Amino acid sequence: MPNSALVYFYIDSSLLAPNQFAGLGFAAVIPALFYAIFQTALSEELLFRGFLLKRLAKSFGFHVGNIIQSIVFGSIHGAMLWSVLPVQIILLVVGCTGIAGYVMGWMNERLAGGSIVASWTIHAIGNLLAAGFFMFLY
């Protein structure tokens, strides 16, 4: 999602997940859809908002649970870049991804009645945009 835009100018883009679609154009549409919708968005939303947030909210209340899941979500995205980026950029990735995780958790629980469909859709669109960038513009 936003991580691709944040780190694009700081590291070799071959390290980014959507790079697997670089220059493939329309030939990569089906694999990119699978990647964007199921491989990353669905799996992350099930884990972080569907499982972790619900367990944490039950134990600590929604606000604290959502903060914790968003910190974990951001930290895992930052950890993937630990060896290739300076600390200040990693902190930016963790912060931006964590904020996105918090907003998606809030949206699911407060606007969508506990369903992950809203955040899954937004997450998939972000991933698909990143993959599309590599497919057609890179």
Tab-separated table of C-alpha atoms in Angstrom:
chain	number	residue	atom	x	y	z
A	1	MET	CA	0.000	0.000	0.000
A	2	PRO	CA	1.521	3.338	0.976
A	3	ASN	CA	4.762	1.577	1.800
A	4	SER	CA	5.566	1.251	-1.879
A	5	ALA	CA	5.285	4.992	-2.346
A	6	LEU	CA	7.241	5.751	0.834
A	7	VAL	CA	10.205	3.527	0.141
A	8	TYR	CA	10.290	3.768	-3.655
A	9	PHE	CA	12.782	6.648	-3.560
A	10	TYR	CA	14.946	5.150	-0.822
A	11	ILE	CA	15.691	1.585	-1.868
A	12	ASP	CA	16.090	-0.654	-4.851
A	13	SER	CA	12.513	-1.204	-6.004
A	14	SER	CA	13.272	-4.862	-6.686
A	15	LEU	CA	12.853	-5.390	-2.943
A	16	LEU	CA	9.173	-4.378	-3.065
A	17	ALA	CA	6.577	-7.140	-3.406
A	18	PRO	CA	4.745	-5.619	-6.414
A	19	ASN	CA	8.028	-5.605	-8.350
A	20	GLN	CA	7.247	-9.180	-9.374
A	21	PHE	CA	4.891	-7.622	-11.952
A	22	ALA	CA	7.402	-5.109	-13.361
A	23	GLY	CA	6.916	-4.477	-17.058
A	24	LEU	CA	4.495	-7.361	-17.587
A	25	GLY	CA	1.516	-5.192	-18.554
A	26	PHE	CA	-1.778	-6.970	-19.153
A	27	ALA	CA	-0.111	-10.392	-18.892
A	28	ALA	CA	0.098	-9.856	-15.116
A	29	VAL	CA	-3.511	-8.794	-14.498
A	30	ILE	CA	-4.728	-12.150	-13.118
A	31	PRO	CA	-1.637	-12.779	-10.931
A	32	ALA	CA	-1.751	-9.169	-9.705
A	33	LEU	CA	-5.427	-9.494	-8.795
A	34	PHE	CA	-4.693	-12.681	-6.842
A	35	TYR	CA	-1.724	-11.016	-5.115
A	36	ALA	CA	-3.623	-7.829	-4.276
A	37	ILE	CA	-6.921	-9.341	-3.178
A	38	PHE	CA	-6.038	-12.665	-1.569
A	39	GLN	CA	-2.320	-13.122	-0.966
A	40	THR	CA	-1.798	-9.863	0.911
A	41	ALA	CA	-5.000	-7.933	1.599
A	42	LEU	CA	-7.228	-10.802	2.718
A	43	SER	CA	-4.556	-12.592	4.713
A	44	GLU	CA	-3.439	-9.407	6.503
A	45	GLU	CA	-6.983	-8.243	7.189
A	46	LEU	CA	-7.996	-11.647	8.553
A	47	LEU	CA	-4.961	-11.734	10.818
A	48	PHE	CA	-4.778	-8.145	12.036
A	49	ARG	CA	-8.359	-6.842	11.985
A	50	GLY	CA	-10.305	-10.108	11.929
A	51	PHE	CA	-8.347	-11.988	14.589
A	52	LEU	CA	-5.881	-9.810	16.503
A	53	LEU	CA	-8.041	-6.702	16.896
A	54	LYS	CA	-11.063	-8.694	18.019
A	55	ARG	CA	-9.041	-10.580	20.666
A	56	LEU	CA	-7.294	-7.445	21.904
A	57	ALA	CA	-10.528	-5.430	21.994
A	58	LYS	CA	-12.177	-8.160	24.043
A	59	SER	CA	-9.306	-8.076	26.544
A	60	PHE	CA	-8.434	-4.372	26.640
A	61	GLY	CA	-11.352	-2.516	25.058
A	62	PHE	CA	-11.637	-1.345	21.476
A	63	HIS	CA	-9.457	1.780	21.657
A	64	VAL	CA	-6.441	0.098	23.312
A	65	GLY	CA	-6.868	-3.057	21.232
A	66	ASN	CA	-6.950	-1.053	18.025
A	67	ILE	CA	-3.832	0.875	19.011
A	68	ILE	CA	-1.963	-2.351	19.798
A	69	GLN	CA	-2.968	-4.092	16.553
A	70	SER	CA	-2.016	-1.024	14.529
A	71	ILE	CA	1.416	-0.859	16.198
A	72	VAL	CA	1.991	-4.553	15.480
A	73	PHE	CA	0.763	-4.090	11.881
A	74	GLY	CA	3.081	-1.121	11.310
A	75	SER	CA	6.025	-2.778	13.050
A	76	ILE	CA	5.827	-5.900	10.914
A	77	HIS	CA	5.807	-3.787	7.752
A	78	GLY	CA	8.812	-1.841	9.062
A	79	ALA	CA	10.655	-4.993	10.097
A	80	MET	CA	10.563	-6.264	6.514
A	81	LEU	CA	12.699	-3.272	5.527
A	82	TRP	CA	15.031	-3.242	8.529
A	83	SER	CA	18.187	-4.255	6.699
A	84	VAL	CA	17.772	-1.953	3.692
A	85	LEU	CA	16.537	1.404	5.016
A	86	PRO	CA	17.734	3.985	7.522
A	87	VAL	CA	15.936	4.007	10.871
A	88	GLN	CA	14.108	7.296	10.234
A	89	ILE	CA	12.548	5.909	7.032
A	90	ILE	CA	11.577	2.687	8.797
A	91	LEU	CA	9.892	4.756	11.507
A	92	LEU	CA	8.011	6.639	8.795
A	93	VAL	CA	6.864	3.338	7.255
A	94	VAL	CA	5.838	1.996	10.679
A	95	GLY	CA	3.964	5.216	11.470
A	96	CYS	CA	2.124	5.491	8.163
A	97	THR	CA	1.265	1.799	8.051
A	98	GLY	CA	0.241	1.863	11.697
A	99	ILE	CA	-2.087	4.817	11.112
A	100	ALA	CA	-3.610	3.017	8.134
A	101	GLY	CA	-4.087	-0.077	10.311
A	102	TYR	CA	-5.741	1.993	13.038
A	103	VAL	CA	-8.121	3.667	10.577
A	104	MET	CA	-9.030	0.345	8.978
A	105	GLY	CA	-9.646	-1.213	12.392
A	106	TRP	CA	-11.839	1.723	13.402
A	107	MET	CA	-13.709	1.589	10.123
A	108	ASN	CA	-14.371	-2.142	10.435
A	109	GLU	CA	-15.571	-2.044	14.020
A	110	ARG	CA	-17.338	1.311	14.120
A	111	LEU	CA	-18.710	1.704	10.587
A	112	ALA	CA	-18.971	-1.830	9.187
A	113	GLY	CA	-20.344	-3.655	12.224
A	114	GLY	CA	-17.233	-5.780	12.738
A	115	SER	CA	-16.862	-6.915	9.129
A	116	ILE	CA	-13.425	-6.828	7.495
A	117	VAL	CA	-14.901	-6.302	4.028
A	118	ALA	CA	-14.338	-2.521	4.112
A	119	SER	CA	-10.664	-2.707	5.055
A	120	TRP	CA	-10.104	-5.712	2.812
A	121	THR	CA	-11.436	-3.728	-0.134
A	122	ILE	CA	-9.302	-0.652	0.615
A	123	HIS	CA	-6.221	-2.781	1.261
A	124	ALA	CA	-6.735	-4.708	-1.990
A	125	ILE	CA	-7.191	-1.503	-4.003
A	126	GLY	CA	-3.970	-0.072	-2.560
A	127	ASN	CA	-2.067	-3.252	-3.366
A	128	LEU	CA	-3.569	-3.382	-6.851
A	129	LEU	CA	-2.552	0.227	-7.516
A	130	ALA	CA	1.016	-0.586	-6.467
A	131	ALA	CA	1.051	-3.693	-8.664
A	132	GLY	CA	-0.458	-1.711	-11.560
A	133	PHE	CA	2.289	0.875	-11.238
A	134	PHE	CA	4.904	-1.815	-11.696
A	135	MET	CA	2.933	-3.597	-14.445
A	136	PHE	CA	2.456	-0.578	-16.668
A	137	LEU	CA	4.690	2.297	-15.584
A	138	TYR	CA	7.878	0.712	-14.365
